[in-house]
C-alpha cells in the first residue's frame, strides 16, 4: 500500500512539475518581452533563453530576433536561424516569416527562394498578414515560384484587408498599373488613402499629389499640403520638393520663400535632381536664402549630371559645362 501511495504521489509530482514548467515558460517569456520593450536586452535574452529551452515558441522567436540584431547578445545569424526554425516548426507564423526572410536574404543560411516561399506560404495559410505580403512579393517578382501577378494581387489583397499598410500600398500600385487586376485609378487612390492614413510615407506623397491635381479625389490644396508635409517630414525627397513648391507659390499654405528653400535643400541633400536645381536657383537669385552664385552653380551642376534638363539648360545659357 505504501509503495502504491508513493507511486501515486510521484505521478502527481511529475504532473505538477510539468504544469509549473509550462507556466514558468510563459512567465519567463513575458518577463523577457517586457525587458525587450524596455530595451533591457541582456535581461530579455536571459529570460527568453529560459523559456526557449522549455520549448516556448514565442520565446524562441524573440531570442532569434535578439541574435539577428545583436540585442543583448553577440550577433549570430546562424543562431538566429536556429531559434527561428525551432519556433517555426511549432507553427508560429511570425517565426515562419522570419525564417522565410532569412532564406530569401541569405541571412544565416544559404539563399534559397524555394525555402523562403515554403515558409511564407505556411504563415500565409494561417492568415498571417506579413506572410501573405511576403508571399505576394515572391509571386510579383518570381522568387521561388513562377511569376504570377494575379496571385501576387490576391495575396496583397488578403494582407491589405487585414490592415497591412505596405500591402494596401501595393494593392494601390496594382490598380494604378493594371498588375494582376483590371486597371482602376479610383480604386488605386482609395487604397493609397487607406495606407496614407496609417502613415505609409509613399502613399502620403501620392495622395498629396492627388489632392493637388484633383486626381480621383476632389481638388483640395490644403489636404495636398497636409499629406505632402507628412511625407516630407519623414524624409521623402519628392514630397520635400513638392512642399517647397507649395511654399514658393502659396498653394494651400501662406507663401514663404525661406521654407521653400529649406525643403528644396533637404531634397537636394538626398541627391534629388529637381531639389538640387531648385535650391541652386534659390542660391543664385537669393530667394529665401543668402545669395551665393557659385554655390548655386554647384547645385545646378549636381542636378545637370543627373540629367536634370532645366539645370543643363541654365548652365548652357551661363556658358558653364557640367
PDB file of C-alpha atoms in Angstrom:
ATOM      1  CA  UNK A   1       0.000   0.000   0.000  1.00  0.00           C
ATOM      2  CA  UNK A   2       2.853   2.344   0.913  1.00  0.00           C
ATOM      3  CA  UNK A   3       4.548   1.656  -2.447  1.00  0.00           C
ATOM      4  CA  UNK A   4       1.303   2.387  -4.309  1.00  0.00           C
ATOM      5  CA  UNK A   5       0.902   5.634  -2.348  1.00  0.00           C
ATOM      6  CA  UNK A   6       4.463   6.716  -3.234  1.00  0.00           C
ATOM      7  CA  UNK A   7       3.870   5.880  -6.903  1.00  0.00           C
ATOM      8  CA  UNK A   8       0.693   7.984  -6.994  1.00  0.00           C
ATOM      9  CA  UNK A   9       2.492  10.833  -5.246  1.00  0.00           C
ATOM     10  CA  UNK A  10       5.368  10.600  -7.721  1.00  0.00           C
ATOM     11  CA  UNK A  11       2.991  10.772 -10.688  1.00  0.00           C
ATOM     12  CA  UNK A  12       1.203  13.716  -9.086  1.00  0.00           C
ATOM     13  CA  UNK A  13       4.549  15.467  -8.566  1.00  0.00           C
ATOM     14  CA  UNK A  14       5.551  14.901 -12.218  1.00  0.00           C
ATOM     15  CA  UNK A  15       2.259  16.333 -13.475  1.00  0.00           C
ATOM     16  CA  UNK A  16       2.561  19.279 -11.116  1.00  0.00           C
ATOM     17  CA  UNK A  17       6.117  19.960 -12.285  1.00  0.00           C
ATOM     18  CA  UNK A  18       5.099  19.806 -15.928  1.00  0.00           C
ATOM     19  CA  UNK A  19       2.304  22.291 -15.316  1.00  0.00           C
ATOM     20  CA  UNK A  20       4.703  24.510 -13.373  1.00  0.00           C
ATOM     21  CA  UNK A  21       7.256  24.371 -16.209  1.00  0.00           C
ATOM     22  CA  UNK A  22       4.639  25.415 -18.749  1.00  0.00           C
ATOM     23  CA  UNK A  23       3.556  28.323 -16.550  1.00  0.00           C
ATOM     24  CA  UNK A  24       7.177  29.240 -15.891  1.00  0.00           C
ATOM     25  CA  UNK A  25       7.953  29.235 -19.607  1.00  0.00           C
ATOM     26  CA  UNK A  26       5.143  31.690 -20.281  1.00  0.00           C
ATOM     27  CA  UNK A  27       6.136  33.829 -17.317  1.00  0.00           C
ATOM     28  CA  UNK A  28       9.759  33.858 -18.416  1.00  0.00           C
ATOM     29  CA  UNK A  29       8.744  34.857 -21.919  1.00  0.00           C
ATOM     30  CA  UNK A  30       6.507  37.657 -20.657  1.00  0.00           C
ATOM     31  CA  UNK A  31       9.311  38.905 -18.433  1.00  0.00           C
ATOM     32  CA  UNK A  32      11.724  38.747 -21.373  1.00  0.00           C
ATOM     33  CA  UNK A  33       9.290  40.547 -23.649  1.00  0.00           C
ATOM     34  CA  UNK A  34       8.810  43.288 -21.082  1.00  0.00           C
ATOM     35  CA  UNK A  35      12.585  43.689 -20.760  1.00  0.00           C
ATOM     36  CA  UNK A  36      12.948  43.787 -24.533  1.00  0.00           C
ATOM     37  CA  UNK A  37      10.317  46.501 -24.859  1.00  0.00           C
ATOM     38  CA  UNK A  38      12.187  48.499 -22.210  1.00  0.00           C
ATOM     39  CA  UNK A  39      15.459  47.950 -24.103  1.00  0.00           C
ATOM     40  CA  UNK A  40      16.953  45.877 -21.318  1.00  0.00           C
ATOM     41  CA  UNK A  41      18.227  43.392 -23.860  1.00  0.00           C
ATOM     42  CA  UNK A  42      20.616  41.411 -21.656  1.00  0.00           C
ATOM     43  CA  UNK A  43      17.815  40.508 -19.253  1.00  0.00           C
ATOM     44  CA  UNK A  44      15.466  39.890 -22.190  1.00  0.00           C
ATOM     45  CA  UNK A  45      17.891  37.306 -23.563  1.00  0.00           C
ATOM     46  CA  UNK A  46      18.244  35.646 -20.148  1.00  0.00           C
ATOM     47  CA  UNK A  47      14.509  35.235 -19.643  1.00  0.00           C
ATOM     48  CA  UNK A  48      13.817  34.217 -23.238  1.00  0.00           C
ATOM     49  CA  UNK A  49      16.558  31.609 -23.138  1.00  0.00           C
ATOM     50  CA  UNK A  50      14.944  30.012 -20.094  1.00  0.00           C
ATOM     51  CA  UNK A  51      11.586  29.868 -21.850  1.00  0.00           C
ATOM     52  CA  UNK A  52      13.122  28.797 -25.184  1.00  0.00           C
ATOM     53  CA  UNK A  53      14.874  25.859 -23.526  1.00  0.00           C
ATOM     54  CA  UNK A  54      11.440  24.756 -22.321  1.00  0.00           C
ATOM     55  CA  UNK A  55      10.213  24.778 -25.925  1.00  0.00           C
ATOM     56  CA  UNK A  56       8.182  28.002 -25.754  1.00  0.00           C
ATOM     57  CA  UNK A  57       7.855  29.056 -29.403  1.00  0.00           C
ATOM     58  CA  UNK A  58       7.365  32.794 -28.901  1.00  0.00           C
ATOM     59  CA  UNK A  59      10.474  32.929 -26.720  1.00  0.00           C
ATOM     60  CA  UNK A  60      12.460  31.020 -29.344  1.00  0.00           C
ATOM     61  CA  UNK A  61      11.348  33.515 -31.969  1.00  0.00           C
ATOM     62  CA  UNK A  62      12.252  36.549 -29.838  1.00  0.00           C
ATOM     63  CA  UNK A  63      15.599  35.004 -28.976  1.00  0.00           C
ATOM     64  CA  UNK A  64      16.155  34.612 -32.724  1.00  0.00           C
ATOM     65  CA  UNK A  65      15.413  38.326 -33.151  1.00  0.00           C
ATOM     66  CA  UNK A  66      17.982  39.128 -30.456  1.00  0.00           C
ATOM     67  CA  UNK A  67      20.629  37.033 -32.197  1.00  0.00           C
ATOM     68  CA  UNK A  68      19.800  38.531 -35.586  1.00  0.00           C
ATOM     69  CA  UNK A  69      20.050  42.123 -34.348  1.00  0.00           C
ATOM     70  CA  UNK A  70      22.717  41.680 -31.689  1.00  0.00           C
ATOM     71  CA  UNK A  71      20.352  42.778 -28.923  1.00  0.00           C
ATOM     72  CA  UNK A  72      21.795  41.722 -25.557  1.00  0.00           C
ATOM     73  CA  UNK A  73      23.951  39.076 -27.189  1.00  0.00           C
ATOM     74  CA  UNK A  74      26.690  38.949 -29.803  1.00  0.00           C
ATOM     75  CA  UNK A  75      25.116  38.992 -33.263  1.00  0.00           C
ATOM     76  CA  UNK A  76      24.972  35.481 -34.657  1.00  0.00           C
ATOM     77  CA  UNK A  77      22.817  34.876 -37.715  1.00  0.00           C
ATOM     78  CA  UNK A  78      23.248  31.098 -37.594  1.00  0.00           C
ATOM     79  CA  UNK A  79      21.877  31.065 -34.049  1.00  0.00           C
ATOM     80  CA  UNK A  80      19.047  33.356 -35.105  1.00  0.00           C
ATOM     81  CA  UNK A  81      18.072  30.893 -37.815  1.00  0.00           C
ATOM     82  CA  UNK A  82      18.292  28.001 -35.390  1.00  0.00           C
ATOM     83  CA  UNK A  83      15.852  29.608 -32.969  1.00  0.00           C
ATOM     84  CA  UNK A  84      13.540  30.817 -35.738  1.00  0.00           C
ATOM     85  CA  UNK A  85      13.405  27.258 -37.041  1.00  0.00           C
ATOM     86  CA  UNK A  86      12.569  25.806 -33.625  1.00  0.00           C
ATOM     87  CA  UNK A  87       9.628  28.180 -33.330  1.00  0.00           C
ATOM     88  CA  UNK A  88       8.593  27.892 -36.996  1.00  0.00           C
ATOM     89  CA  UNK A  89       8.442  24.116 -36.796  1.00  0.00           C
ATOM     90  CA  UNK A  90       5.947  24.530 -33.960  1.00  0.00           C
ATOM     91  CA  UNK A  91       3.749  26.516 -36.321  1.00  0.00           C
ATOM     92  CA  UNK A  92       4.421  30.048 -35.057  1.00  0.00           C
ATOM     93  CA  UNK A  93       3.560  32.222 -38.053  1.00  0.00           C
ATOM     94  CA  UNK A  94       5.807  35.116 -37.060  1.00  0.00           C
ATOM     95  CA  UNK A  95       8.790  32.779 -36.830  1.00  0.00           C
ATOM     96  CA  UNK A  96       7.891  31.214 -40.170  1.00  0.00           C
ATOM     97  CA  UNK A  97       8.073  34.645 -41.782  1.00  0.00           C
ATOM     98  CA  UNK A  98      11.362  35.425 -40.045  1.00  0.00           C
ATOM     99  CA  UNK A  99      12.821  32.130 -41.212  1.00  0.00           C
ATOM    100  CA  UNK A 100      11.498  32.703 -44.715  1.00  0.00           C
ATOM    101  CA  UNK A 101      13.112  36.128 -44.795  1.00  0.00           C
ATOM    102  CA  UNK A 102      16.432  34.604 -43.739  1.00  0.00           C
ATOM    103  CA  UNK A 103      16.220  32.190 -46.671  1.00  0.00           C
ATOM    104  CA  UNK A 104      15.176  34.971 -49.048  1.00  0.00           C
ATOM    105  CA  UNK A 105      18.031  37.245 -47.986  1.00  0.00           C
ATOM    106  CA  UNK A 106      20.708  34.653 -47.223  1.00  0.00           C
ATOM    107  CA  UNK A 107      20.894  35.613 -43.538  1.00  0.00           C
ATOM    108  CA  UNK A 108      22.495  32.809 -41.557  1.00  0.00           C
ATOM    109  CA  UNK A 109      21.706  30.287 -44.307  1.00  0.00           C
ATOM    110  CA  UNK A 110      22.438  29.932 -47.984  1.00  0.00           C
ATOM    111  CA  UNK A 111      19.949  31.970 -50.002  1.00  0.00           C
ATOM    112  CA  UNK A 112      17.110  29.738 -51.139  1.00  0.00           C
ATOM    113  CA  UNK A 113      13.980  31.295 -52.609  1.00  0.00           C
ATOM    114  CA  UNK A 114      12.148  27.958 -52.690  1.00  0.00           C
ATOM    115  CA  UNK A 115      12.568  27.565 -48.946  1.00  0.00           C
ATOM    116  CA  UNK A 116      11.591  31.196 -48.421  1.00  0.00           C
ATOM    117  CA  UNK A 117       8.352  30.641 -50.308  1.00  0.00           C
ATOM    118  CA  UNK A 118       7.646  27.446 -48.385  1.00  0.00           C
ATOM    119  CA  UNK A 119       7.856  29.210 -45.037  1.00  0.00           C
ATOM    120  CA  UNK A 120       5.989  32.304 -46.208  1.00  0.00           C
ATOM    121  CA  UNK A 121       3.217  30.090 -47.524  1.00  0.00           C
ATOM    122  CA  UNK A 122       2.897  28.258 -44.213  1.00  0.00           C
ATOM    123  CA  UNK A 123       2.449  31.593 -42.454  1.00  0.00           C
ATOM    124  CA  UNK A 124       0.095  32.907 -45.146  1.00  0.00           C
ATOM    125  CA  UNK A 125      -2.098  29.830 -44.875  1.00  0.00           C
ATOM    126  CA  UNK A 126      -2.577  30.673 -41.207  1.00  0.00           C
ATOM    127  CA  UNK A 127      -3.938  34.052 -42.250  1.00  0.00           C
ATOM    128  CA  UNK A 128      -0.836  35.904 -41.086  1.00  0.00           C
ATOM    129  CA  UNK A 129      -0.764  39.214 -42.959  1.00  0.00           C
ATOM    130  CA  UNK A 130       3.012  39.543 -43.128  1.00  0.00           C
ATOM    131  CA  UNK A 131       3.301  36.036 -44.571  1.00  0.00           C
ATOM    132  CA  UNK A 132       0.697  36.933 -47.186  1.00  0.00           C
ATOM    133  CA  UNK A 133       2.557  40.134 -48.022  1.00  0.00           C
ATOM    134  CA  UNK A 134       5.948  38.458 -48.481  1.00  0.00           C
ATOM    135  CA  UNK A 135       4.417  35.619 -50.465  1.00  0.00           C
ATOM    136  CA  UNK A 136       2.835  38.239 -52.738  1.00  0.00           C
ATOM    137  CA  UNK A 137       6.266  39.842 -53.211  1.00  0.00           C
ATOM    138  CA  UNK A 138       7.618  36.455 -54.282  1.00  0.00           C
ATOM    139  CA  UNK A 139       4.812  35.972 -56.811  1.00  0.00           C
ATOM    140  CA  UNK A 140       5.261  39.527 -58.118  1.00  0.00           C
ATOM    141  CA  UNK A 141       8.982  39.017 -58.725  1.00  0.00           C
ATOM    142  CA  UNK A 142       9.158  35.289 -59.481  1.00  0.00           C
ATOM    143  CA  UNK A 143      11.194  34.467 -56.382  1.00  0.00           C
ATOM    144  CA  UNK A 144      10.980  30.725 -55.802  1.00  0.00           C
ATOM    145  CA  UNK A 145       7.743  30.500 -57.807  1.00  0.00           C
ATOM    146  CA  UNK A 146       6.676  31.189 -61.363  1.00  0.00           C
ATOM    147  CA  UNK A 147       5.895  34.895 -61.639  1.00  0.00           C
ATOM    148  CA  UNK A 148       2.155  35.318 -61.314  1.00  0.00           C
ATOM    149  CA  UNK A 149       0.729  38.821 -60.954  1.00  0.00           C
ATOM    150  CA  UNK A 150      -2.781  37.519 -60.297  1.00  0.00           C
ATOM    151  CA  UNK A 151      -1.576  35.502 -57.315  1.00  0.00           C
ATOM    152  CA  UNK A 152       0.513  38.443 -56.163  1.00  0.00           C
ATOM    153  CA  UNK A 153      -2.554  40.688 -56.302  1.00  0.00           C
ATOM    154  CA  UNK A 154      -4.607  38.094 -54.416  1.00  0.00           C
ATOM    155  CA  UNK A 155      -2.140  37.798 -51.558  1.00  0.00           C
ATOM    156  CA  UNK A 156      -1.551  41.559 -51.396  1.00  0.00           C
ATOM    157  CA  UNK A 157      -5.297  41.993 -51.085  1.00  0.00           C
ATOM    158  CA  UNK A 158      -5.551  39.393 -48.301  1.00  0.00           C
ATOM    159  CA  UNK A 159      -2.912  41.247 -46.293  1.00  0.00           C
ATOM    160  CA  UNK A 160      -4.374  44.653 -47.161  1.00  0.00           C
ATOM    161  CA  UNK A 161      -7.805  43.614 -45.929  1.00  0.00           C
ATOM    162  CA  UNK A 162      -6.168  42.907 -42.559  1.00  0.00           C
ATOM    163  CA  UNK A 163      -4.844  46.462 -42.434  1.00  0.00           C
ATOM    164  CA  UNK A 164      -1.249  45.964 -43.535  1.00  0.00           C
ATOM    165  CA  UNK A 165      -0.235  49.404 -44.871  1.00  0.00           C
ATOM    166  CA  UNK A 166       2.533  48.112 -47.160  1.00  0.00           C
ATOM    167  CA  UNK A 167       0.070  45.672 -48.712  1.00  0.00           C
ATOM    168  CA  UNK A 168      -2.532  48.422 -49.098  1.00  0.00           C
ATOM    169  CA  UNK A 169       0.030  50.484 -50.977  1.00  0.00           C
ATOM    170  CA  UNK A 170       0.824  47.521 -53.240  1.00  0.00           C
ATOM    171  CA  UNK A 171      -2.885  46.987 -53.945  1.00  0.00           C
ATOM    172  CA  UNK A 172      -2.976  50.638 -54.966  1.00  0.00           C
ATOM    173  CA  UNK A 173       0.009  50.135 -57.252  1.00  0.00           C
ATOM    174  CA  UNK A 174      -1.697  47.112 -58.778  1.00  0.00           C
ATOM    175  CA  UNK A 175      -4.896  49.019 -59.580  1.00  0.00           C
ATOM    176  CA  UNK A 176      -2.965  52.055 -60.849  1.00  0.00           C
ATOM    177  CA  UNK A 177      -0.927  49.978 -63.296  1.00  0.00           C
ATOM    178  CA  UNK A 178      -3.186  47.012 -64.032  1.00  0.00           C
ATOM    179  CA  UNK A 179      -0.881  44.498 -62.366  1.00  0.00           C
ATOM    180  CA  UNK A 180      -2.837  41.294 -61.866  1.00  0.00           C
ATOM    181  CA  UNK A 181      -6.100  43.226 -61.723  1.00  0.00           C
ATOM    182  CA  UNK A 182      -8.037  45.404 -64.129  1.00  0.00           C
ATOM    183  CA  UNK A 183      -6.676  48.933 -64.121  1.00  0.00           C
ATOM    184  CA  UNK A 184      -8.794  51.208 -61.932  1.00  0.00           C
ATOM    185  CA  UNK A 185      -7.335  54.555 -60.882  1.00  0.00           C
ATOM    186  CA  UNK A 186     -10.202  55.357 -58.496  1.00  0.00           C
ATOM    187  CA  UNK A 187      -9.592  52.090 -56.625  1.00  0.00           C
ATOM    188  CA  UNK A 188      -5.876  52.813 -56.604  1.00  0.00           C
ATOM    189  CA  UNK A 189      -6.451  56.160 -54.888  1.00  0.00           C
ATOM    190  CA  UNK A 190      -8.801  54.539 -52.377  1.00  0.00           C
ATOM    191  CA  UNK A 191      -6.118  52.064 -51.325  1.00  0.00           C
ATOM    192  CA  UNK A 192      -3.358  54.696 -51.299  1.00  0.00           C
ATOM    193  CA  UNK A 193      -5.551  56.760 -48.991  1.00  0.00           C
ATOM    194  CA  UNK A 194      -6.062  53.823 -46.612  1.00  0.00           C
ATOM    195  CA  UNK A 195      -2.302  53.281 -46.444  1.00  0.00           C
ATOM    196  CA  UNK A 196      -1.613  57.010 -46.093  1.00  0.00           C
ATOM    197  CA  UNK A 197      -3.955  57.231 -43.119  1.00  0.00           C
ATOM    198  CA  UNK A 198      -1.784  54.595 -41.432  1.00  0.00           C
ATOM    199  CA  UNK A 199       1.348  56.656 -42.008  1.00  0.00           C
ATOM    200  CA  UNK A 200       2.678  54.954 -45.153  1.00  0.00           C
ATOM    201  CA  UNK A 201       5.114  57.555 -46.485  1.00  0.00           C
ATOM    202  CA  UNK A 202       4.969  56.877 -50.233  1.00  0.00           C
ATOM    203  CA  UNK A 203       1.176  56.745 -50.075  1.00  0.00           C
ATOM    204  CA  UNK A 204       1.085  60.090 -48.286  1.00  0.00           C
ATOM    205  CA  UNK A 205       3.182  61.575 -51.070  1.00  0.00           C
ATOM    206  CA  UNK A 206       0.937  60.149 -53.788  1.00  0.00           C
ATOM    207  CA  UNK A 207      -2.257  61.243 -52.019  1.00  0.00           C
ATOM    208  CA  UNK A 208      -0.788  64.721 -51.629  1.00  0.00           C
ATOM    209  CA  UNK A 209      -0.308  64.882 -55.395  1.00  0.00           C
ATOM    210  CA  UNK A 210      -3.814  63.527 -55.974  1.00  0.00           C
ATOM    211  CA  UNK A 211      -5.378  66.261 -53.832  1.00  0.00           C
ATOM    212  CA  UNK A 212      -3.263  68.908 -55.521  1.00  0.00           C
ATOM    213  CA  UNK A 213      -4.256  67.802 -59.015  1.00  0.00           C
ATOM    214  CA  UNK A 214      -7.796  66.659 -58.201  1.00  0.00           C
ATOM    215  CA  UNK A 215      -6.953  63.182 -59.435  1.00  0.00           C
ATOM    216  CA  UNK A 216      -9.852  60.870 -58.462  1.00  0.00           C
ATOM    217  CA  UNK A 217     -10.457  62.997 -55.368  1.00  0.00           C
ATOM    218  CA  UNK A 218     -11.899  66.493 -55.117  1.00  0.00           C
ATOM    219  CA  UNK A 219      -9.110  69.022 -55.573  1.00  0.00           C
ATOM    220  CA  UNK A 220      -8.025  70.332 -52.178  1.00  0.00           C
ATOM    221  CA  UNK A 221      -4.725  72.257 -51.914  1.00  0.00           C
ATOM    222  CA  UNK A 222      -4.900  72.274 -48.105  1.00  0.00           C
ATOM    223  CA  UNK A 223      -5.183  68.482 -47.916  1.00  0.00           C
ATOM    224  CA  UNK A 224      -2.460  68.259 -50.548  1.00  0.00           C
ATOM    225  CA  UNK A 225      -0.126  70.313 -48.390  1.00  0.00           C
ATOM    226  CA  UNK A 226      -1.016  68.316 -45.282  1.00  0.00           C
ATOM    227  CA  UNK A 227      -0.168  64.965 -46.840  1.00  0.00           C
ATOM    228  CA  UNK A 228       2.951  66.292 -48.555  1.00  0.00           C
ATOM    229  CA  UNK A 229       4.168  67.661 -45.227  1.00  0.00           C
ATOM    230  CA  UNK A 230       3.603  64.301 -43.521  1.00  0.00           C
ATOM    231  CA  UNK A 231       5.779  62.583 -46.117  1.00  0.00           C
ATOM    232  CA  UNK A 232       8.336  65.388 -46.365  1.00  0.00           C
ATOM    233  CA  UNK A 233       8.940  65.469 -42.630  1.00  0.00           C
ATOM    234  CA  UNK A 234       9.748  61.752 -42.756  1.00  0.00           C
ATOM    235  CA  UNK A 235      12.452  62.415 -45.328  1.00  0.00           C
ATOM    236  CA  UNK A 236      10.641  61.742 -48.630  1.00  0.00           C
ATOM    237  CA  UNK A 237      12.669  63.783 -51.127  1.00  0.00           C
ATOM    238  CA  UNK A 238       9.905  64.054 -53.725  1.00  0.00           C
ATOM    239  CA  UNK A 239       7.487  65.335 -51.101  1.00  0.00           C
ATOM    240  CA  UNK A 240      10.086  67.836 -49.887  1.00  0.00           C
ATOM    241  CA  UNK A 241      10.356  69.246 -53.401  1.00  0.00           C
ATOM    242  CA  UNK A 242       6.571  69.429 -53.842  1.00  0.00           C
ATOM    243  CA  UNK A 243       6.075  71.030 -50.433  1.00  0.00           C
ATOM    244  CA  UNK A 244       8.774  73.541 -51.305  1.00  0.00           C
ATOM    245  CA  UNK A 245       6.842  74.425 -54.462  1.00  0.00           C
ATOM    246  CA  UNK A 246       3.695  74.866 -52.363  1.00  0.00           C
ATOM    247  CA  UNK A 247       5.541  77.314 -50.131  1.00  0.00           C
ATOM    248  CA  UNK A 248       7.098  79.113 -53.080  1.00  0.00           C
ATOM    249  CA  UNK A 249       3.760  79.554 -54.858  1.00  0.00           C
ATOM    250  CA  UNK A 250       1.455  79.857 -51.861  1.00  0.00           C
ATOM    251  CA  UNK A 251      -0.574  76.774 -52.783  1.00  0.00           C
ATOM    252  CA  UNK A 252      -2.583  75.521 -49.810  1.00  0.00           C
ATOM    253  CA  UNK A 253      -0.339  77.467 -47.464  1.00  0.00           C
ATOM    254  CA  UNK A 254       0.965  81.002 -46.949  1.00  0.00           C
ATOM    255  CA  UNK A 255       3.797  81.876 -49.299  1.00  0.00           C
ATOM    256  CA  UNK A 256       7.146  81.515 -47.545  1.00  0.00           C
ATOM    257  CA  UNK A 257      10.342  81.577 -49.584  1.00  0.00           C
ATOM    258  CA  UNK A 258      12.539  80.644 -46.625  1.00  0.00           C
ATOM    259  CA  UNK A 259      10.542  77.470 -46.048  1.00  0.00           C
ATOM    260  CA  UNK A 260      10.561  76.732 -49.780  1.00  0.00           C
ATOM    261  CA  UNK A 261      14.360  76.973 -49.856  1.00  0.00           C
ATOM    262  CA  UNK A 262      14.646  74.839 -46.727  1.00  0.00           C
ATOM    263  CA  UNK A 263      12.644  71.994 -48.221  1.00  0.00           C
ATOM    264  CA  UNK A 264      14.479  72.238 -51.546  1.00  0.00           C
ATOM    265  CA  UNK A 265      17.748  71.977 -49.646  1.00  0.00           C
ATOM    266  CA  UNK A 266      16.548  68.909 -47.742  1.00  0.00           C
ATOM    267  CA  UNK A 267      15.703  67.215 -51.033  1.00  0.00           C
ATOM    268  CA  UNK A 268      18.977  68.349 -52.609  1.00  0.00           C
ATOM    269  CA  UNK A 269      20.925  66.823 -49.735  1.00  0.00           C
ATOM    270  CA  UNK A 270      19.338  63.497 -50.669  1.00  0.00           C
ATOM    271  CA  UNK A 271      20.646  63.935 -54.241  1.00  0.00           C
ATOM    272  CA  UNK A 272      17.189  64.636 -55.645  1.00  0.00           C
ATOM    273  CA  UNK A 273      17.956  66.271 -59.012  1.00  0.00           C
ATOM    274  CA  UNK A 274      14.951  68.609 -59.044  1.00  0.00           C
ATOM    275  CA  UNK A 275      15.674  69.617 -55.450  1.00  0.00           C
ATOM    276  CA  UNK A 276      19.281  70.375 -56.428  1.00  0.00           C
ATOM    277  CA  UNK A 277      18.147  72.548 -59.328  1.00  0.00           C
ATOM    278  CA  UNK A 278      15.537  74.439 -57.308  1.00  0.00           C
ATOM    279  CA  UNK A 279      17.889  75.022 -54.374  1.00  0.00           C
ATOM    280  CA  UNK A 280      20.590  76.130 -56.783  1.00  0.00           C
ATOM    281  CA  UNK A 281      18.130  78.646 -58.246  1.00  0.00           C
ATOM    282  CA  UNK A 282      17.355  79.932 -54.733  1.00  0.00           C
ATOM    283  CA  UNK A 283      21.070  80.464 -54.109  1.00  0.00           C
ATOM    284  CA  UNK A 284      21.685  82.238 -57.420  1.00  0.00           C
ATOM    285  CA  UNK A 285      18.677  84.546 -57.012  1.00  0.00           C
ATOM    286  CA  UNK A 286      18.963  84.970 -53.251  1.00  0.00           C
ATOM    287  CA  UNK A 287      15.406  83.709 -52.917  1.00  0.00           C
ATOM    288  CA  UNK A 288      14.741  82.570 -49.344  1.00  0.00           C
ATOM    289  CA  UNK A 289      18.480  82.250 -48.656  1.00  0.00           C
ATOM    290  CA  UNK A 290      21.550  84.472 -48.812  1.00  0.00           C
ATOM    291  CA  UNK A 291      22.672  84.897 -52.423  1.00  0.00           C
ATOM    292  CA  UNK A 292      25.634  82.656 -53.279  1.00  0.00           C
ATOM    293  CA  UNK A 293      26.207  82.463 -57.005  1.00  0.00           C
ATOM    294  CA  UNK A 294      28.994  79.874 -57.090  1.00  0.00           C
ATOM    295  CA  UNK A 295      27.227  77.574 -54.650  1.00  0.00           C
ATOM    296  CA  UNK A 296      24.132  77.864 -56.824  1.00  0.00           C
ATOM    297  CA  UNK A 297      26.176  76.849 -59.861  1.00  0.00           C
ATOM    298  CA  UNK A 298      27.482  73.872 -57.905  1.00  0.00           C
ATOM    299  CA  UNK A 299      23.950  72.644 -57.241  1.00  0.00           C
ATOM    300  CA  UNK A 300      22.993  73.244 -60.878  1.00  0.00           C
ATOM    301  CA  UNK A 301      25.976  71.099 -61.868  1.00  0.00           C
ATOM    302  CA  UNK A 302      24.975  68.306 -59.498  1.00  0.00           C
ATOM    303  CA  UNK A 303      21.470  68.317 -60.969  1.00  0.00           C
ATOM    304  CA  UNK A 304      22.706  68.523 -64.568  1.00  0.00           C
ATOM    305  CA  UNK A 305      24.953  65.498 -64.082  1.00  0.00           C
ATOM    306  CA  UNK A 306      21.842  63.534 -63.145  1.00  0.00           C
ATOM    307  CA  UNK A 307      20.178  64.584 -66.391  1.00  0.00           C
ATOM    308  CA  UNK A 308      18.010  67.403 -64.982  1.00  0.00           C
ATOM    309  CA  UNK A 309      17.201  69.325 -68.147  1.00  0.00           C
ATOM    310  CA  UNK A 310      16.410  72.719 -66.579  1.00  0.00           C
ATOM    311  CA  UNK A 311      19.791  72.691 -64.858  1.00  0.00           C
ATOM    312  CA  UNK A 312      21.527  71.694 -68.092  1.00  0.00           C
ATOM    313  CA  UNK A 313      19.762  74.496 -69.981  1.00  0.00           C
ATOM    314  CA  UNK A 314      20.653  77.137 -67.386  1.00  0.00           C
ATOM    315  CA  UNK A 315      24.304  76.067 -67.301  1.00  0.00           C
ATOM    316  CA  UNK A 316      24.445  76.188 -71.096  1.00  0.00           C
ATOM    317  CA  UNK A 317      22.996  79.712 -71.075  1.00  0.00           C
ATOM    318  CA  UNK A 318      25.586  80.733 -68.477  1.00  0.00           C
ATOM    319  CA  UNK A 319      28.397  79.179 -70.508  1.00  0.00           C
ATOM    320  CA  UNK A 320      29.150  76.563 -67.895  1.00  0.00           C
ATOM    321  CA  UNK A 321      29.865  72.901 -68.524  1.00  0.00           C
ATOM    322  CA  UNK A 322      28.855  70.009 -66.346  1.00  0.00           C
TER     323      UNK A 322
END
